[in-house]
mmCIF file of C-alpha atoms and ligand atoms in Angstrom:
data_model
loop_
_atom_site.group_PDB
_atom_site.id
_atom_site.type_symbol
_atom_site.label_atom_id
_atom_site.label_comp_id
_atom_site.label_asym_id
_atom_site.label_seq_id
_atom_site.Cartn_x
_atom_site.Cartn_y
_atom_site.Cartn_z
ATOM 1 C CA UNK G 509 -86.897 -131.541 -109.243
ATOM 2 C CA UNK G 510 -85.156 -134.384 -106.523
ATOM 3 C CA UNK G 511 -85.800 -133.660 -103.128
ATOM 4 C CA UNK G 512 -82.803 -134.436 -100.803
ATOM 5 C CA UNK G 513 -84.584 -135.477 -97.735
ATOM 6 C CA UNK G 514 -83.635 -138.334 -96.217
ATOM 7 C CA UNK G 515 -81.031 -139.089 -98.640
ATOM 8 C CA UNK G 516 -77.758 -141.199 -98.474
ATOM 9 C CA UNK G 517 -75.273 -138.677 -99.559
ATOM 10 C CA UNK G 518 -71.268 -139.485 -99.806
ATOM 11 C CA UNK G 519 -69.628 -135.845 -99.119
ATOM 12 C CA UNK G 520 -65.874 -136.474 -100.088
ATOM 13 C CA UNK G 521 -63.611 -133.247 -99.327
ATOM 14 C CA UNK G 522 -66.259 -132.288 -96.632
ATOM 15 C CA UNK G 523 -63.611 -130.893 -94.238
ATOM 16 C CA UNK G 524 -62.845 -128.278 -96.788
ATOM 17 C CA UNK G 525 -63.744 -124.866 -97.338
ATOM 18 C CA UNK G 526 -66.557 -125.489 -100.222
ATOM 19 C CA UNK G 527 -67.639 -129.364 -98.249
ATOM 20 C CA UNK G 528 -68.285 -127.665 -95.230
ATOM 21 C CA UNK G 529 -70.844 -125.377 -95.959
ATOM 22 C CA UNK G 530 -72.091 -127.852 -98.479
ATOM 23 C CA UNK G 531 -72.865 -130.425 -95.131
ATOM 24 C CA UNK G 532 -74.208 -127.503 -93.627
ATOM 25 C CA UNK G 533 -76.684 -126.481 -96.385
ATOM 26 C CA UNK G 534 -77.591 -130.281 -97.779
ATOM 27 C CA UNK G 535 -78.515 -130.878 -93.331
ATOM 28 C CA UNK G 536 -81.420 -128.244 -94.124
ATOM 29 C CA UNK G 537 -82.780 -130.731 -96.220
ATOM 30 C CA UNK G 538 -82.829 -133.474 -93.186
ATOM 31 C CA UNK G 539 -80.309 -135.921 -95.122
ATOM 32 C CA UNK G 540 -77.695 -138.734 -94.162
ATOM 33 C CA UNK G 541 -74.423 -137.259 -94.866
ATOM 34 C CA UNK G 542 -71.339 -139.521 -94.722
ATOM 35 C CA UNK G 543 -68.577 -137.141 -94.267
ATOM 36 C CA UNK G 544 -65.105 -137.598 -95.645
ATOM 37 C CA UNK G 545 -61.692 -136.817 -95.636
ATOM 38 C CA UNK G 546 -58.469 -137.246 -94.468
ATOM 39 C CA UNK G 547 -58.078 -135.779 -91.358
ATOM 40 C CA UNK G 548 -60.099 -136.938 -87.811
ATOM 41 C CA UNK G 549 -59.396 -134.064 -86.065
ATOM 42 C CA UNK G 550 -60.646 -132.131 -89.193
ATOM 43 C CA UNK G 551 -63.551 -134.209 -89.590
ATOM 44 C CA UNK G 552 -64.011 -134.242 -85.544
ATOM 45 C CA UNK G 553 -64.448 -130.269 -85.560
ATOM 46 C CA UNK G 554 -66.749 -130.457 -88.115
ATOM 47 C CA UNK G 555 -69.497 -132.794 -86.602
ATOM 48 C CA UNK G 556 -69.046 -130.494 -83.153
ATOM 49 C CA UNK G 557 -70.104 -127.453 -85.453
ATOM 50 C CA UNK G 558 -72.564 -129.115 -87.186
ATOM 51 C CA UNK G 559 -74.787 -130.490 -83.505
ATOM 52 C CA UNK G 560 -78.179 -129.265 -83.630
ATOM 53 C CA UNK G 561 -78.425 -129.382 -87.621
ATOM 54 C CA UNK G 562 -81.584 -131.785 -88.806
ATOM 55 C CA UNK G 563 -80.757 -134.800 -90.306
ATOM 56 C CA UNK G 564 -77.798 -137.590 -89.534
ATOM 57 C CA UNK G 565 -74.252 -137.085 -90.195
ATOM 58 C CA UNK G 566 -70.876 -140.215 -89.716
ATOM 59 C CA UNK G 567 -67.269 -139.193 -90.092
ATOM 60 C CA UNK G 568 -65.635 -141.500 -92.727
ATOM 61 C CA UNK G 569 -61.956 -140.738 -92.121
ATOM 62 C CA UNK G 570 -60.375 -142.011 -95.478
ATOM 63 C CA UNK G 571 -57.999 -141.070 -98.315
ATOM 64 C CA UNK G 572 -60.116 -141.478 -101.794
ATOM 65 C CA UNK G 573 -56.746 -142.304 -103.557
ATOM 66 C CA UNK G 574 -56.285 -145.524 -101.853
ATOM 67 C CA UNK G 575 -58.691 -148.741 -102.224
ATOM 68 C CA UNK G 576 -58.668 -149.190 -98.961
ATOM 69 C CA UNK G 577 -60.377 -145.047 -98.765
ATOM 70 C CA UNK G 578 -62.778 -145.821 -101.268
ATOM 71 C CA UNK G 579 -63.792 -149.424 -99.688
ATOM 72 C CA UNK G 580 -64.141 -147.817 -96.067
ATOM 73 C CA UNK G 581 -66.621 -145.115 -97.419
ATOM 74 C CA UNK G 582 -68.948 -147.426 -99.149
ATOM 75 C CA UNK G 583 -68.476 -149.916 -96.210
ATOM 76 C CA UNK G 584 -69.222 -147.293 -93.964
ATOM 77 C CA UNK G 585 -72.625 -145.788 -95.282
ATOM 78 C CA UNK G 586 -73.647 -149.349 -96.073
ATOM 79 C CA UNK G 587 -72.982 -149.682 -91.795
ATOM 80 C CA UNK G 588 -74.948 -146.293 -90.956
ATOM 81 C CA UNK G 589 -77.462 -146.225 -93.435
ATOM 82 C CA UNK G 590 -77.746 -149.547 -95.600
ATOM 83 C CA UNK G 591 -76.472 -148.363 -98.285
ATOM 84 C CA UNK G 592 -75.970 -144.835 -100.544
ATOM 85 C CA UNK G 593 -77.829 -142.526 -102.774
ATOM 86 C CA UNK G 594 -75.382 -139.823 -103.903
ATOM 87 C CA UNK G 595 -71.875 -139.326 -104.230
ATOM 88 C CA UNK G 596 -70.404 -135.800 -104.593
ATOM 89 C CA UNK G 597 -66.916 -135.571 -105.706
ATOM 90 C CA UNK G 598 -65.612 -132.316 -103.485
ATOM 91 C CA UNK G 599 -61.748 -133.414 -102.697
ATOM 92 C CA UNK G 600 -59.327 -131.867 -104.563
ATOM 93 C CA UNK G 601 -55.916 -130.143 -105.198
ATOM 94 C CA UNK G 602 -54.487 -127.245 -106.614
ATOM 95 C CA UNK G 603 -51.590 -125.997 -107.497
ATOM 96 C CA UNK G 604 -50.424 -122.258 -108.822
ATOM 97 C CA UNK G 605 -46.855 -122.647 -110.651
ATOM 98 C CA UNK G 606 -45.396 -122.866 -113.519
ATOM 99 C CA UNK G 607 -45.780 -126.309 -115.261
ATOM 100 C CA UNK G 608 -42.373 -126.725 -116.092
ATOM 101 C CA UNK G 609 -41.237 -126.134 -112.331
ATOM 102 C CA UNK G 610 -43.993 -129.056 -111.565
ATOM 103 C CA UNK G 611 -42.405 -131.995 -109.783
ATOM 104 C CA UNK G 612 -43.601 -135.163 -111.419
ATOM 105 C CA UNK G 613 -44.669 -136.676 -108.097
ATOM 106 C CA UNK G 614 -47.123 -133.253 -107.436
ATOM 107 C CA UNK G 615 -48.312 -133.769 -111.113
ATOM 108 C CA UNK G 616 -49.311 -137.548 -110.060
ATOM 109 C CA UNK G 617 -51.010 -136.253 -106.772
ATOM 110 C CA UNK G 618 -53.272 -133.984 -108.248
ATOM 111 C CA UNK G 619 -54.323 -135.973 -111.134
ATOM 112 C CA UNK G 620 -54.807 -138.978 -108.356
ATOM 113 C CA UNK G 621 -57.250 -136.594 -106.153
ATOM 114 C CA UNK G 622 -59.320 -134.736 -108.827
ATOM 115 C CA UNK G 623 -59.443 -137.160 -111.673
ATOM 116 C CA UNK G 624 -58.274 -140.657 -110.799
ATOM 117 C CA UNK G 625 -59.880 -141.001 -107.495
ATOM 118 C CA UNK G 626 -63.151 -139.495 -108.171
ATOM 119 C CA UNK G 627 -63.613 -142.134 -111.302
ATOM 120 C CA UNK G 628 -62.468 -144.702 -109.213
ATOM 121 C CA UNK G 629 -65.285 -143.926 -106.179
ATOM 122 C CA UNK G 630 -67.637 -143.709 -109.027
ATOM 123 C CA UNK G 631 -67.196 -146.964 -109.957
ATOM 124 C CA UNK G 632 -67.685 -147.935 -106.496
ATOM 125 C CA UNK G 633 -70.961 -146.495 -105.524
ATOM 126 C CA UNK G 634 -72.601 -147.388 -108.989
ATOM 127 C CA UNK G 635 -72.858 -151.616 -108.548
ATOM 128 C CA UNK G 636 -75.646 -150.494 -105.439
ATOM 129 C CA UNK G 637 -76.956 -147.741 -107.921
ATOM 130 C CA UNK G 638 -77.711 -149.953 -110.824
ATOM 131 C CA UNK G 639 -79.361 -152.652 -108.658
ATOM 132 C CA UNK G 640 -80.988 -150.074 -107.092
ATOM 133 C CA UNK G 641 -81.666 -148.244 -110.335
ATOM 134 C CA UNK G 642 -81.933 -144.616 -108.506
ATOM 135 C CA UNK G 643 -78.855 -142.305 -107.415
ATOM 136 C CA UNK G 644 -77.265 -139.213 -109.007
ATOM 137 C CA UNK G 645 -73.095 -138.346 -108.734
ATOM 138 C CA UNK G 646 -72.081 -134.947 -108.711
ATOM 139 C CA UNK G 647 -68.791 -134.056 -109.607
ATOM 140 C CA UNK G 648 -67.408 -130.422 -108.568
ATOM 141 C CA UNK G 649 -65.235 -129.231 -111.594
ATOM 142 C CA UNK G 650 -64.424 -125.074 -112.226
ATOM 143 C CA UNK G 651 -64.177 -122.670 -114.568
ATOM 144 C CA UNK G 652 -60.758 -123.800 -115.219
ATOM 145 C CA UNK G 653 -62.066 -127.430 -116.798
ATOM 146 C CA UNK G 654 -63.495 -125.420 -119.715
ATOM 147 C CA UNK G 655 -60.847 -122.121 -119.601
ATOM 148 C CA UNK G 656 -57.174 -123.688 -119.953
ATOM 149 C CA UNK G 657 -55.470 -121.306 -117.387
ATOM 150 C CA UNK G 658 -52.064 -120.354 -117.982
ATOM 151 C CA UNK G 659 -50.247 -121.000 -114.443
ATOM 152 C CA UNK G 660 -53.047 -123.859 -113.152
ATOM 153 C CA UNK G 661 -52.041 -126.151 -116.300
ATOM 154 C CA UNK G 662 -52.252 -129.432 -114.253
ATOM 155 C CA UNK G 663 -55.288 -128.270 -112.488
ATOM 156 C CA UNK G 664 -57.089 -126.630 -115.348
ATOM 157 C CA UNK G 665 -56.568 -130.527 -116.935
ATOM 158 C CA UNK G 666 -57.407 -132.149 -113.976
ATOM 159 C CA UNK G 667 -60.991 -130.167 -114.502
ATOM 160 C CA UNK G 668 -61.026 -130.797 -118.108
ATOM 161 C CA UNK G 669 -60.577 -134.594 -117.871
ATOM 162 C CA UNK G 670 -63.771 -134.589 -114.912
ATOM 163 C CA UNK G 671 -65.991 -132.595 -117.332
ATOM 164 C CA UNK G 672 -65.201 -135.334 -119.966
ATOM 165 C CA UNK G 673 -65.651 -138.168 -117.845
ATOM 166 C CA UNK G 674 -69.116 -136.491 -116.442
ATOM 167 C CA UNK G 675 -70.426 -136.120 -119.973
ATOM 168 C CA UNK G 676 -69.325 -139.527 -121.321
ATOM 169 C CA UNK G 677 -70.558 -141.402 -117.868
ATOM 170 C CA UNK G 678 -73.778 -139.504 -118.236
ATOM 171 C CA UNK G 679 -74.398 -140.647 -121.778
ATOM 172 C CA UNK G 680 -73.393 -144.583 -120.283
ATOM 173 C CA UNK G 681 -76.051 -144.436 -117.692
ATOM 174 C CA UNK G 682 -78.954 -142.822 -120.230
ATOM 175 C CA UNK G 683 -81.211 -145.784 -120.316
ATOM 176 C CA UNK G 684 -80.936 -145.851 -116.533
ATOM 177 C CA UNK G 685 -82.421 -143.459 -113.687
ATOM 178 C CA UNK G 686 -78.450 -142.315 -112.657
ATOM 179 C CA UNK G 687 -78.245 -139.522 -112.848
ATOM 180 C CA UNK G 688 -74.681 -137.456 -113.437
ATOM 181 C CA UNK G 689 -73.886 -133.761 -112.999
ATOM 182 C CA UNK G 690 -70.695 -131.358 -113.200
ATOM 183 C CA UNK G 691 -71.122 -128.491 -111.310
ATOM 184 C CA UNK G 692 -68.398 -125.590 -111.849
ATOM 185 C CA UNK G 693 -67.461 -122.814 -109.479
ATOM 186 C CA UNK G 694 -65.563 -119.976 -110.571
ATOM 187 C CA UNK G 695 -62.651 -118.892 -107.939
ATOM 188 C CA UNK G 696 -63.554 -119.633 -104.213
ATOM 189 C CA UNK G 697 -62.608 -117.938 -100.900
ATOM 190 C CA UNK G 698 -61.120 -121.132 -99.276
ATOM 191 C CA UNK G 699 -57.647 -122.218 -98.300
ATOM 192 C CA UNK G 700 -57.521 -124.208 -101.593
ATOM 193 C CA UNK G 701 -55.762 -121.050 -103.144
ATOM 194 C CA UNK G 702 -52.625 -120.360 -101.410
ATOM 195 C CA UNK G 703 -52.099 -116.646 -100.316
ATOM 196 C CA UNK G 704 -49.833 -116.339 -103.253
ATOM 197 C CA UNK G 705 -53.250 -116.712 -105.584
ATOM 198 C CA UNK G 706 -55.264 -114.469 -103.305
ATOM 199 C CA UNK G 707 -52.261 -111.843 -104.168
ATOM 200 C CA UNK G 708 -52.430 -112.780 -108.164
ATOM 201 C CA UNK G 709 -56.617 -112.444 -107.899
ATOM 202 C CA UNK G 710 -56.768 -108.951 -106.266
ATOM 203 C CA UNK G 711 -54.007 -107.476 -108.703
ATOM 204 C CA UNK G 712 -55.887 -109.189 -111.810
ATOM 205 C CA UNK G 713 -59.655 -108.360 -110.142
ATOM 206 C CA UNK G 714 -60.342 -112.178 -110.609
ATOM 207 C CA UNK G 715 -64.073 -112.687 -108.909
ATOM 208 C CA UNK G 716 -64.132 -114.393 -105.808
ATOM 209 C CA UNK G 717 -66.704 -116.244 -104.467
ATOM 210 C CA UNK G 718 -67.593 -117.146 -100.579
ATOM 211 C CA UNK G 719 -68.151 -120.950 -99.836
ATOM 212 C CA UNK G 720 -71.583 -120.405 -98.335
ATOM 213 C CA UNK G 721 -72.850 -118.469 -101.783
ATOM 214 C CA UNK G 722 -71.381 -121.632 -104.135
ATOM 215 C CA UNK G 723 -72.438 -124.517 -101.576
ATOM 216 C CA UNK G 724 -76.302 -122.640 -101.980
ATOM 217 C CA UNK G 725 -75.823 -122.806 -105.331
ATOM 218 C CA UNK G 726 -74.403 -126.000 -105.685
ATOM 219 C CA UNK G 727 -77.654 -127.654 -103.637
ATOM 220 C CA UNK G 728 -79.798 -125.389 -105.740
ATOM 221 C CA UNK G 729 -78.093 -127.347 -108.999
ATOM 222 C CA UNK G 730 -78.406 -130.686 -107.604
ATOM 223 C CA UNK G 731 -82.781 -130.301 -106.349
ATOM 224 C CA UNK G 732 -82.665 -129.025 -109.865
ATOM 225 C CA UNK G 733 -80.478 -131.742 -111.528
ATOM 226 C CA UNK G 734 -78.772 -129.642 -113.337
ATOM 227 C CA UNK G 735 -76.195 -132.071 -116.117
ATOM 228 C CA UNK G 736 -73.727 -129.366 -115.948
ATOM 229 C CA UNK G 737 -73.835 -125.932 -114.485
ATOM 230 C CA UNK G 738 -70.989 -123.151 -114.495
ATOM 231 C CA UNK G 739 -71.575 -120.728 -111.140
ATOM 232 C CA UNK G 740 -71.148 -117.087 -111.474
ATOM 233 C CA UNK G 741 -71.381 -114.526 -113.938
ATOM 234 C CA UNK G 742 -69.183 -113.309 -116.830
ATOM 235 C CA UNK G 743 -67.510 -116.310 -115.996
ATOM 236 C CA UNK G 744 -70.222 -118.783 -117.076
ATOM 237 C CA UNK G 745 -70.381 -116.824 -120.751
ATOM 238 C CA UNK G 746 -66.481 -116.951 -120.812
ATOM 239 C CA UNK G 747 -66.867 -120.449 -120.683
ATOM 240 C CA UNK G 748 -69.462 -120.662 -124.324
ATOM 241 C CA UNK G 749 -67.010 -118.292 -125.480
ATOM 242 C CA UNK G 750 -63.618 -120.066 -125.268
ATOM 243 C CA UNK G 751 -65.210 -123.151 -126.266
ATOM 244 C CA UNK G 752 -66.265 -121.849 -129.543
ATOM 245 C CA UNK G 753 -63.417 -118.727 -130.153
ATOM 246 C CA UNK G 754 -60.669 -120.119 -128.008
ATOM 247 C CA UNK G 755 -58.340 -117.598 -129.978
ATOM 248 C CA UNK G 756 -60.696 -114.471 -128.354
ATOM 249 C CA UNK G 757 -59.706 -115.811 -125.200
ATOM 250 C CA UNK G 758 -55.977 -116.388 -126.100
ATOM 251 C CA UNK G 759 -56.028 -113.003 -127.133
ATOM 252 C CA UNK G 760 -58.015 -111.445 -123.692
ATOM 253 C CA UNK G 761 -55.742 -113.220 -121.099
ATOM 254 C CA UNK G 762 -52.634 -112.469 -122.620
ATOM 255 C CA UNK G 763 -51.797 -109.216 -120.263
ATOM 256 C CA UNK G 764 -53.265 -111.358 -117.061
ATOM 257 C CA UNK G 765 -51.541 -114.120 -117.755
ATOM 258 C CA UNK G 766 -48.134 -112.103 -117.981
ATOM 259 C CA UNK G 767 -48.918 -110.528 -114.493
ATOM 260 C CA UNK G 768 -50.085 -113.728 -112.894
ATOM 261 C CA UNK G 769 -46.562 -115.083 -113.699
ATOM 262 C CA UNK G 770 -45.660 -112.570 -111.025
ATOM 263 C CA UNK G 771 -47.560 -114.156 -108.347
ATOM 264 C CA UNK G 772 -46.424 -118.177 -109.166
ATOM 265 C CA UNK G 773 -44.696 -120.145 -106.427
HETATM 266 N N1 NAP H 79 -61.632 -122.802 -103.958
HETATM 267 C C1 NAP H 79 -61.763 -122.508 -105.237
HETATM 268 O O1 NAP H 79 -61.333 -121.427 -105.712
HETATM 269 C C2 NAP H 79 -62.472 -123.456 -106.149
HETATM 270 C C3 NAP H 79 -63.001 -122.961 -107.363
HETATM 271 C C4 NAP H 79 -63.620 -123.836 -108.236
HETATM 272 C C5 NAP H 79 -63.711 -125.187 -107.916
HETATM 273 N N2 NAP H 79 -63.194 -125.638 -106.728
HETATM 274 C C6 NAP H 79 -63.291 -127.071 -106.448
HETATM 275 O O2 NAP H 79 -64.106 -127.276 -105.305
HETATM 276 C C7 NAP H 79 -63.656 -128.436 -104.592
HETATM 277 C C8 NAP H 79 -63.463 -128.087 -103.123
HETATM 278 O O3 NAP H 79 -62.501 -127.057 -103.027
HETATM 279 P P1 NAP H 79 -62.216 -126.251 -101.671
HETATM 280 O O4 NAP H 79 -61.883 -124.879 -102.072
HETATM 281 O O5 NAP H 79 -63.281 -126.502 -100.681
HETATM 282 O O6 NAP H 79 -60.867 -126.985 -101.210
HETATM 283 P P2 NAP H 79 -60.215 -127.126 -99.744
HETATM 284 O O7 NAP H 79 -60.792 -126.147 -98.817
HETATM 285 O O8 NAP H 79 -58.745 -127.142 -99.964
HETATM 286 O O9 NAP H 79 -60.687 -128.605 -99.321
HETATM 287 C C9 NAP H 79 -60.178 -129.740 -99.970
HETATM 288 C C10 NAP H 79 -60.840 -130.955 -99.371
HETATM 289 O O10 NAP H 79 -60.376 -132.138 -100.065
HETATM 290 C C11 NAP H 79 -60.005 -133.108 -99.096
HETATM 291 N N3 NAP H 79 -59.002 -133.995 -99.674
HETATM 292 C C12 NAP H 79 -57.885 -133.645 -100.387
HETATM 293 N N4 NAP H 79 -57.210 -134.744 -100.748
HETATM 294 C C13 NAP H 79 -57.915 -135.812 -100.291
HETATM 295 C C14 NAP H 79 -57.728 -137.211 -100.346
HETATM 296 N N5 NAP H 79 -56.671 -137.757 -100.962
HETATM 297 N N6 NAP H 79 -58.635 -138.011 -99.746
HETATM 298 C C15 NAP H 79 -59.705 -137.481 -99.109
HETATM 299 N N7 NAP H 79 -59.943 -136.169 -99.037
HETATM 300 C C16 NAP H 79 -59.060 -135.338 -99.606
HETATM 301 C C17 NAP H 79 -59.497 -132.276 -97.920
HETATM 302 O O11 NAP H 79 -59.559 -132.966 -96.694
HETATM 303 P P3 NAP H 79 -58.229 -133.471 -95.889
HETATM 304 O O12 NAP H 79 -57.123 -132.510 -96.200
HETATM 305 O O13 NAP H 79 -58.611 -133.546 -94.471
HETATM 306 O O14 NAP H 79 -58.014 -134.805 -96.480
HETATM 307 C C18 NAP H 79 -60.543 -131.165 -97.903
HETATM 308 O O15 NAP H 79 -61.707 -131.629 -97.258
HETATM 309 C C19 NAP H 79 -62.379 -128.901 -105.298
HETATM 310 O O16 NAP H 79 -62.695 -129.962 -106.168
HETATM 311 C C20 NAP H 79 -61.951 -127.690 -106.093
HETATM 312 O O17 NAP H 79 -61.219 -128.033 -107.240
HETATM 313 C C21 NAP H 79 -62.610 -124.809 -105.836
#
């Protein structure tokens, strides 16, 4: 069991729906939380809601899919706090459409923010790790990165691509006291899912999760240091199951998968 107190911790996607409770629930803890995203007024509105929490919090107003991003955020906790002791992956896209109606250019964006970018911020934060030969990375995959979901097909591979990276990273940095996780939520109640997917998950009774429930859980995962945890139940057993029956599964999500199509933008 870690305890989080007066850690370094690099919270990318903070300004979102899952990040922001996240900040909010690692603060009980009394860490150093370097917050990022894109937007300043985002990120400004967060710190206001987050006076009086324990603990120290910066704004690190960056895009993670440019070098210049990822250089700011190390540059900036290395400013506030001399240095960094976690990094949790949060940012990321989604989109609910039909693959083929996919414009190559959104294909590229999500792949850049929830594979790409997270490897590349990785690589980053580790050169202080090693030397330092303590930290842990937490990456923030989904149900989707072990269930291919018809309609999410770039994001379900987005998810599927983190997982692998997690577990081969993980297996990289065995000799050493890094320590890598993949934690996996099943849906969300955050404005990641467009109203169009709020429509497709009442009609298909799709569980939905609230933000402060999965950031508990997602702290609870990392004291524990969990390697990989999947959050929420059937969905976690749905998970074993496609992975060793995949055609039960082809087979279950046939009907839902013809009334999702309903629902696609
Ligand atoms: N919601 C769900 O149903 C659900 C379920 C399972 C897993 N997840 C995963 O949980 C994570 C958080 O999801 P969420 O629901 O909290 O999403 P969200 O509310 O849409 O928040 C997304 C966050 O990512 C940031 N972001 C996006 N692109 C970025 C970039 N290029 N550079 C820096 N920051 C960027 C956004 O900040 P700015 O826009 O200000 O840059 C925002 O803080 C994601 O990885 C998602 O895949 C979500």
């Amino acid at each position: 069991m870690a305890s989080l107190t007066e850690q370094r911790i690099i919270l990318t996607g903070a300004t979102g729906g899952i990040g922001s409770e996240l900040a909010k629930q690692l603060l009980l803890h009394n860490c150093k939380l370097g917050l990022v995203g894109r937007s300043e007024d985002k990120l400004e509105q967060l710190i206001s809601q987050l006076k009086g929490e324990k603990g120290q919090v910066i704004a690190i107003a960056a895009d993670i899919t440019l070098p210049e991003g990822r250089k700011k955020i190390v540059e900036q906790m290395k400013t506030a706090f001399d240095g960094h002791d976690m990094l949790i992956n949060t940012a990321g896209l989604m989109d609910f459409t039909s693959f083929v109606e996919q414009t190559d250019e959104r294909i590229e964006a999500v792949f850049a923010t929830n594979v790409i970018a997270p490897m590349q911020l990785c690589k980053k934060v580790l050169p202080y790790m090693l030397e330092q030969n303590k930290g842990h990375i937490i990456n923030i995959g989904s149900t989707f990165g072990s269930i291919g979901f018809a309609w999410f097909t770039s994001y379900s591979t987005t998810k599927f691509a983190l997982r692998g990276f997690s577990q081969a990273l993980r297996r990289e940095l065995a000799e050493t006291d890094i320590k890598i996780s993949y934690i996996a939520p099943r849906a969300v109640k955050t404005s990641l899912n467009s109203s169009a997917v709020y429509n497709m998950a009442e009609q298909v009774k799709m569980n939905m999760d609230t933000p402060e429930k999965v950031a508990k859980n997602i702290v609870h995962s990392i004291i524990k240091e969990h390697k990989e945890k999947y959050l929420g139940f059937p969905e976690s057993l749905f998970v074993r199951i496609n992975a060793i029956l995949p055609g039960v599964v082809d087979k279950a999500t046939r009907s839902q998968n013809k009334l999702s199509k309903k629902f696609i933008q």
